[in-house]
mmCIF file of C-alpha atoms and ligand atoms in Angstrom:
data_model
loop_
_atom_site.group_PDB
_atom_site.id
_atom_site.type_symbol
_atom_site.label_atom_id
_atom_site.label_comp_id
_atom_site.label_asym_id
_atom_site.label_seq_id
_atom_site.Cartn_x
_atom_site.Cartn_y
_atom_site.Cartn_z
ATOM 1 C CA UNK A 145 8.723 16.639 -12.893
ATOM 2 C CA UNK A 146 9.220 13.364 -10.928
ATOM 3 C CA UNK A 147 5.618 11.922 -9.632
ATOM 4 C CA UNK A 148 7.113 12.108 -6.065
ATOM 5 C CA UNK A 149 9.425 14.382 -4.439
ATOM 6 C CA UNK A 150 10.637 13.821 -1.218
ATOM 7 C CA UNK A 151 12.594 16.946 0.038
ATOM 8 C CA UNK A 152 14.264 16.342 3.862
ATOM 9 C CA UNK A 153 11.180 14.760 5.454
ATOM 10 C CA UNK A 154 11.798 13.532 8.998
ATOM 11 C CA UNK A 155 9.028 11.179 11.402
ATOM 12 C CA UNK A 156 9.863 11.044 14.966
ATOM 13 C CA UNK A 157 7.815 9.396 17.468
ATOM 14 C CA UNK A 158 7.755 10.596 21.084
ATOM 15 C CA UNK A 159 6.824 8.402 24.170
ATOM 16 C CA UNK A 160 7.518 10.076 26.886
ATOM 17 C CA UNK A 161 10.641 11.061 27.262
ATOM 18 C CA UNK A 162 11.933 8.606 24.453
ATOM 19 C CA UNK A 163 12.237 9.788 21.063
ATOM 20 C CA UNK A 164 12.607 7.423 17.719
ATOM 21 C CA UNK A 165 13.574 9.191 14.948
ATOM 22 C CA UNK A 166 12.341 6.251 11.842
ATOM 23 C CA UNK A 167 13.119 8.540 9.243
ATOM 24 C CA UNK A 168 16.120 11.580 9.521
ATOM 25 C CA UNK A 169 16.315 13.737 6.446
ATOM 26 C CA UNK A 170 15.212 11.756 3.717
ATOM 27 C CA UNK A 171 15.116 13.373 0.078
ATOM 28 C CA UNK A 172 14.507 11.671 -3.456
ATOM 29 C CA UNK A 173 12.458 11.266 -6.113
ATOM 30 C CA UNK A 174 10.710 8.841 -8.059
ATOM 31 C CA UNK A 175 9.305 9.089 -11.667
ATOM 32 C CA UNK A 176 6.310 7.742 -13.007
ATOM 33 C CA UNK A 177 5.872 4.453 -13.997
ATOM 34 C CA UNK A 178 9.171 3.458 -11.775
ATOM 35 C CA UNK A 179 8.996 0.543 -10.143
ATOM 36 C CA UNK A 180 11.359 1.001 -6.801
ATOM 37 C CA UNK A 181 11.986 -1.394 -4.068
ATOM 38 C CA UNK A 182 13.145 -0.202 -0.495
ATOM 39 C CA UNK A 183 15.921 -2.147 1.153
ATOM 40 C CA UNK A 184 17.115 -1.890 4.806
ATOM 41 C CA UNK A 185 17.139 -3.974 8.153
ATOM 42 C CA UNK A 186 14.252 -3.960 10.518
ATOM 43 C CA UNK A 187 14.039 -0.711 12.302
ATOM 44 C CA UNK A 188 15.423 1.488 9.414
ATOM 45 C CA UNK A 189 11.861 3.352 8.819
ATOM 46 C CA UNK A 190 10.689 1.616 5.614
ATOM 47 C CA UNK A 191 6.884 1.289 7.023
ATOM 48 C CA UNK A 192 7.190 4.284 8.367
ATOM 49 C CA UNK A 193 7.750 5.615 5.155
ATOM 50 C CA UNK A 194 5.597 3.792 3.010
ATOM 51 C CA UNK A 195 2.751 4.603 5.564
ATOM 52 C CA UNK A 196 3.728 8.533 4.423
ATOM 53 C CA UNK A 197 3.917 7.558 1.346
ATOM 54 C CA UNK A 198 0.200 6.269 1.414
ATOM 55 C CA UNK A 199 -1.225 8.846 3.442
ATOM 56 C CA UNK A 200 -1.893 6.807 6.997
ATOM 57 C CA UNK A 201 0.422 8.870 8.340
ATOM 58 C CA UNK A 202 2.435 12.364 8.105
ATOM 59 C CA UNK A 203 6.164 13.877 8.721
ATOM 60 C CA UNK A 204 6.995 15.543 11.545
ATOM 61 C CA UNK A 205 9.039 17.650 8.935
ATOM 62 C CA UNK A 206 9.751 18.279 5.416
ATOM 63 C CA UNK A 207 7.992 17.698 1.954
ATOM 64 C CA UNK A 208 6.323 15.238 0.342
ATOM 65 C CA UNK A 209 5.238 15.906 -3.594
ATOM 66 C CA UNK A 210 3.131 13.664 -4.956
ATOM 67 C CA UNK A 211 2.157 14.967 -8.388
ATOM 68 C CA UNK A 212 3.070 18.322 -7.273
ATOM 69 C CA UNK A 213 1.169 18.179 -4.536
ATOM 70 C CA UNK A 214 2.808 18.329 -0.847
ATOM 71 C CA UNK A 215 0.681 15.682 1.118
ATOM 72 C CA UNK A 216 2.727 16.508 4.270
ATOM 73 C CA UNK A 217 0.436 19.630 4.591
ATOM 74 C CA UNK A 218 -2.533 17.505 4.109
ATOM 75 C CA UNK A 219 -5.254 17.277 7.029
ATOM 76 C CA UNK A 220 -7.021 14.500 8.197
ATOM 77 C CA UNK A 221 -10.116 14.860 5.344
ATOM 78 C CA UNK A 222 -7.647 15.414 2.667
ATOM 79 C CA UNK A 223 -5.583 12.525 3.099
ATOM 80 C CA UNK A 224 -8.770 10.301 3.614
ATOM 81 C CA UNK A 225 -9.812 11.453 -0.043
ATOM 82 C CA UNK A 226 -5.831 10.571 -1.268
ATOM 83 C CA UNK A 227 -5.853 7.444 0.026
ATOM 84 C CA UNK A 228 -9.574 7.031 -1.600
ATOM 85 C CA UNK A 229 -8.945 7.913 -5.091
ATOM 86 C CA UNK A 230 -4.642 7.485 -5.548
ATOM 87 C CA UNK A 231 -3.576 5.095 -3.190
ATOM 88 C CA UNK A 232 -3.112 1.011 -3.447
ATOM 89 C CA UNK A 233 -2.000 -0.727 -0.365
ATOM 90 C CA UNK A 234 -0.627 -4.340 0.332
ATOM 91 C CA UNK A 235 0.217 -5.319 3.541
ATOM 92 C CA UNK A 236 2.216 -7.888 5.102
ATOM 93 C CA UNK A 237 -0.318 -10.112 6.913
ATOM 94 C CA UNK A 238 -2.993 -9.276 3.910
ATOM 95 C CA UNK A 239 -5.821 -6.937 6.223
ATOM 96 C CA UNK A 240 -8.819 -9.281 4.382
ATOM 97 C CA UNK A 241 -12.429 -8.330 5.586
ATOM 98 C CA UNK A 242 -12.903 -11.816 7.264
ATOM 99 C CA UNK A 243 -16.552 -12.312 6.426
ATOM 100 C CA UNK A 244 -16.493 -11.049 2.694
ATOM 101 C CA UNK A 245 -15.779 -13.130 -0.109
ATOM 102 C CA UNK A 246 -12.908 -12.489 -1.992
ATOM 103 C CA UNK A 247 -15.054 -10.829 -4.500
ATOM 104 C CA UNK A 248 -16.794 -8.926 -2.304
ATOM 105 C CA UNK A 249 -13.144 -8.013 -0.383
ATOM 106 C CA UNK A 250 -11.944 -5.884 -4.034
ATOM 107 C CA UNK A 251 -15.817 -4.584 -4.857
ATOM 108 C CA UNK A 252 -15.333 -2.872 -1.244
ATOM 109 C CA UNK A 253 -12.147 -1.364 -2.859
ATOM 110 C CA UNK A 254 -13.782 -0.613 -6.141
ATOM 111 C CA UNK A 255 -17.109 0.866 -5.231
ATOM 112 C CA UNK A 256 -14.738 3.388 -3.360
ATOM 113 C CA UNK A 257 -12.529 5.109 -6.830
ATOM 114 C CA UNK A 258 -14.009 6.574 -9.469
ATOM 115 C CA UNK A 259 -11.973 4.923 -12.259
ATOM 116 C CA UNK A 260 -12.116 1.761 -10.572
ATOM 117 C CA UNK A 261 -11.565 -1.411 -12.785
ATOM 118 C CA UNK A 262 -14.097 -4.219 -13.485
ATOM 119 C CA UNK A 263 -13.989 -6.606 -10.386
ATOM 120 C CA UNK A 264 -14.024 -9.815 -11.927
ATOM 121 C CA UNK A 265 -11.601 -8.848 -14.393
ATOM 122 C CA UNK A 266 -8.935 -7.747 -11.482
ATOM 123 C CA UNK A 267 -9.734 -11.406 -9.767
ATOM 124 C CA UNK A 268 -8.877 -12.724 -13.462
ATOM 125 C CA UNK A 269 -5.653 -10.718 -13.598
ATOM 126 C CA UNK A 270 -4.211 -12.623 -10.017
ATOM 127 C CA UNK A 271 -5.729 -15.792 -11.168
ATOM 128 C CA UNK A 272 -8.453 -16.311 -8.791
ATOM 129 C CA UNK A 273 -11.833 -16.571 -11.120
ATOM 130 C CA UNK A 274 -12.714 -20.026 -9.579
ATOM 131 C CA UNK A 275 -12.424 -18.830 -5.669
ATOM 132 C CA UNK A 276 -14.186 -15.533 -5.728
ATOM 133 C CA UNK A 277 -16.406 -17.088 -3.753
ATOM 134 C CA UNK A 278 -14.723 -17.866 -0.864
ATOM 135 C CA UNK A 279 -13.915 -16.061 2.194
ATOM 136 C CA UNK A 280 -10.020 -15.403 3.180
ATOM 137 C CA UNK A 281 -9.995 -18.094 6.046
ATOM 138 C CA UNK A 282 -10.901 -20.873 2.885
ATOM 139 C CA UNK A 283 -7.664 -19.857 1.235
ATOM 140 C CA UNK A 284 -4.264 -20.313 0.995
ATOM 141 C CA UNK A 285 -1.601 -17.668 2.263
ATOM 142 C CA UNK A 286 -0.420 -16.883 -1.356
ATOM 143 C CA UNK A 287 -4.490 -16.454 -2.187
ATOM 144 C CA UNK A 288 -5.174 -14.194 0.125
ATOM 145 C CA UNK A 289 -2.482 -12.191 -0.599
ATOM 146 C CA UNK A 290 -3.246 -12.192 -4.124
ATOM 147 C CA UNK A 291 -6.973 -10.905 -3.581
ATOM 148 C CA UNK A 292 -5.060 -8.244 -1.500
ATOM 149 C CA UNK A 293 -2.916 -7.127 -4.146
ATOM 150 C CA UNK A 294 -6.364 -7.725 -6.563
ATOM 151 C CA UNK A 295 -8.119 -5.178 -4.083
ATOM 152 C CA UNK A 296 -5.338 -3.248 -4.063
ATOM 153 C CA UNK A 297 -4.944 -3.024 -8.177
ATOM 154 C CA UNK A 298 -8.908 -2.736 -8.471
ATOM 155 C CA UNK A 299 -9.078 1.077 -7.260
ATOM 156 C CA UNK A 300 -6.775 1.650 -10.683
ATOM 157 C CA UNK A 301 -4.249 3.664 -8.324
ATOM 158 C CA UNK A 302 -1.479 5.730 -9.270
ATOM 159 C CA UNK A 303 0.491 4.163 -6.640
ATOM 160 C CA UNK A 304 0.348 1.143 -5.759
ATOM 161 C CA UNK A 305 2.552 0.450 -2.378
ATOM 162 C CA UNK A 306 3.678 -3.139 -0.829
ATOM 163 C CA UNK A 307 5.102 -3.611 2.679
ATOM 164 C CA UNK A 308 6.622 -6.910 2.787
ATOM 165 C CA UNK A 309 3.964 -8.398 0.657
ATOM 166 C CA UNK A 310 5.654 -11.732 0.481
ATOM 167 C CA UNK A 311 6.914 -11.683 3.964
ATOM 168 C CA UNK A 312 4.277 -14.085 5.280
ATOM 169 C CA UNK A 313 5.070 -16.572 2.330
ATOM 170 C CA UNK A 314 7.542 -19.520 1.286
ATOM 171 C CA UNK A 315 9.976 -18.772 -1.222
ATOM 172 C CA UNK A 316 8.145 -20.190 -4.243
ATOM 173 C CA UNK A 317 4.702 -18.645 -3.317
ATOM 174 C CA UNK A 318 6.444 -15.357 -2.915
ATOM 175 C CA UNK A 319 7.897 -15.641 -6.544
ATOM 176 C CA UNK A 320 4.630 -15.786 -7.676
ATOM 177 C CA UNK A 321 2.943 -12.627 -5.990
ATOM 178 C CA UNK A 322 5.555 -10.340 -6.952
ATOM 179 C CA UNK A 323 5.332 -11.466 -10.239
ATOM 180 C CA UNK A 324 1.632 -10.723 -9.893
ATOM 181 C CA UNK A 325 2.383 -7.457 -8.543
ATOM 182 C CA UNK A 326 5.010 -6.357 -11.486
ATOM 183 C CA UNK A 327 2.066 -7.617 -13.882
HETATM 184 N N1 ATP B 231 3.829 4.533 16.005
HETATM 185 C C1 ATP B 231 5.087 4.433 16.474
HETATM 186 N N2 ATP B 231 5.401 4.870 17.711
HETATM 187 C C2 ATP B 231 6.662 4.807 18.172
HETATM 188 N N3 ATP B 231 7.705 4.329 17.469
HETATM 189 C C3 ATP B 231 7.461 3.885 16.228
HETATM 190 C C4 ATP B 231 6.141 3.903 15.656
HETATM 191 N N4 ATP B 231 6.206 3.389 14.409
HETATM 192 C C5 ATP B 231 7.487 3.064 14.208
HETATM 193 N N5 ATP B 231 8.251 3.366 15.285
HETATM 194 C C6 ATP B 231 9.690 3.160 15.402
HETATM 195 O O1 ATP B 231 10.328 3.704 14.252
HETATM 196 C C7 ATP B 231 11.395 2.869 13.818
HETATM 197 C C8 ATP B 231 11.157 2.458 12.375
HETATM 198 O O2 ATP B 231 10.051 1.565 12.333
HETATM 199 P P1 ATP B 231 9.503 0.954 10.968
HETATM 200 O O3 ATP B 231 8.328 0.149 11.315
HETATM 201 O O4 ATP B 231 9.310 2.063 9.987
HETATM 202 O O5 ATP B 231 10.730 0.048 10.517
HETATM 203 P P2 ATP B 231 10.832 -1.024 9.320
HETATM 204 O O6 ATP B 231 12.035 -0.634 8.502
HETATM 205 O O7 ATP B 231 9.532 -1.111 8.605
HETATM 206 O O8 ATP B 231 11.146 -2.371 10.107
HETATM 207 P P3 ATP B 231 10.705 -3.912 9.769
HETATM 208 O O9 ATP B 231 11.631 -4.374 8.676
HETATM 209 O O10 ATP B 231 10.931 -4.628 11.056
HETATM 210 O O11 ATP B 231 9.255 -3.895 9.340
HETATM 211 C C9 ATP B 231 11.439 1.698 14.791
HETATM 212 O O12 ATP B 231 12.439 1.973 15.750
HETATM 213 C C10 ATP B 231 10.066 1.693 15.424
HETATM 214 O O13 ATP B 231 10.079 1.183 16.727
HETATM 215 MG MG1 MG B 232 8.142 -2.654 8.318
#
């Protein structure tokens, strides 16, 4: 059995009298250990989907399996506890706790998980030993997104999800994270 099935979910959003449909009758599947990257021009639902995907949000329709679990039924508790113990996120523009350190930034993340790795082992793996002590305004771009992903990678999750991680970096600095990330 794949590690997520997606069978015909839709989102729609209604304002008013306006209705956006970000994702129409979507269906696949993705094994684990895959590593899968989601192409498509702004607009095309791939936030919207990831945010599914990671439990900050829910279909308006359809199924979504993760380990043979449909998280579309899930209420508001229940996804709060998936996000919790199953669920890494990256975001774009980082989402840093401004007056933490970066060390403190991934304990927050591990105190939360169960089978959470060692902190200063995670800061190792992104290659920030030497500025765990700083806060995210002392660091670079690329550094703060690394501590993200660090954060992110500390909770040990089963997924680990990344909207436009690089999309606030130069080209080089971008190389690097994603290598991080497939590390
Ligand atoms: N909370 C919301 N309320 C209303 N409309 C929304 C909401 N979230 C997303 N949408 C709409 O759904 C569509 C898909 O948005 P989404 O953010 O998923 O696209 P995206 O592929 O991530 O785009 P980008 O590459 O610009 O980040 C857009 O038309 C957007 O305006
Ligand atoms: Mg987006």
């Amino acid at each position: 059995m794949a590690y997520i099935e997606v069978q015909q979910a839709t989102r729609q959003f209604k304002n008013g009298e306006q209705v956006t449909v970000a994702n129409r009758d979507i269906s696949f599947e993705v094994d684990q250990g895959a590593v899968v990257v989601i192409l498509g021009p702004s607009g095309a639902g791939k936030s919207t989907l990831l945010n599914i995907l990671g439990g900050m949000d829910s279909p308006t329709s359809g199924r979504v399996l993760v380990d043979g679990v449909d998280i579309a039924q899930f209420n508001s508790r229940q996804l709060t506890t998936y996000r919790r113990q199953a669920v890494g996120f990256v975001f774009q523009f980082y989402n840093l706790v401004p007056n933490l350190t970066a060390r403190e930034n991934v304990e927050l993340a591990s105190q939360i998980t169960k089978d959470a790795r060692d902190v200063d082992e995670t800061l190792a793996l992104v290659g920030l030993t030497h500025r765990s002590d700083n806060f995210p305004a002392q660091l670079s771009g690329g550094e703060q997104q690394r501590v993200a992903i660090a954060r992110a990678v500390a909770k040990n999750p089963k997924l680990l999800l990344c909207d436009e991680p690089t999309g606030a970096l130069d080209y080089q600095t971008g190389k690097q994270v994603l290598q991080v990330i497939q590390d």
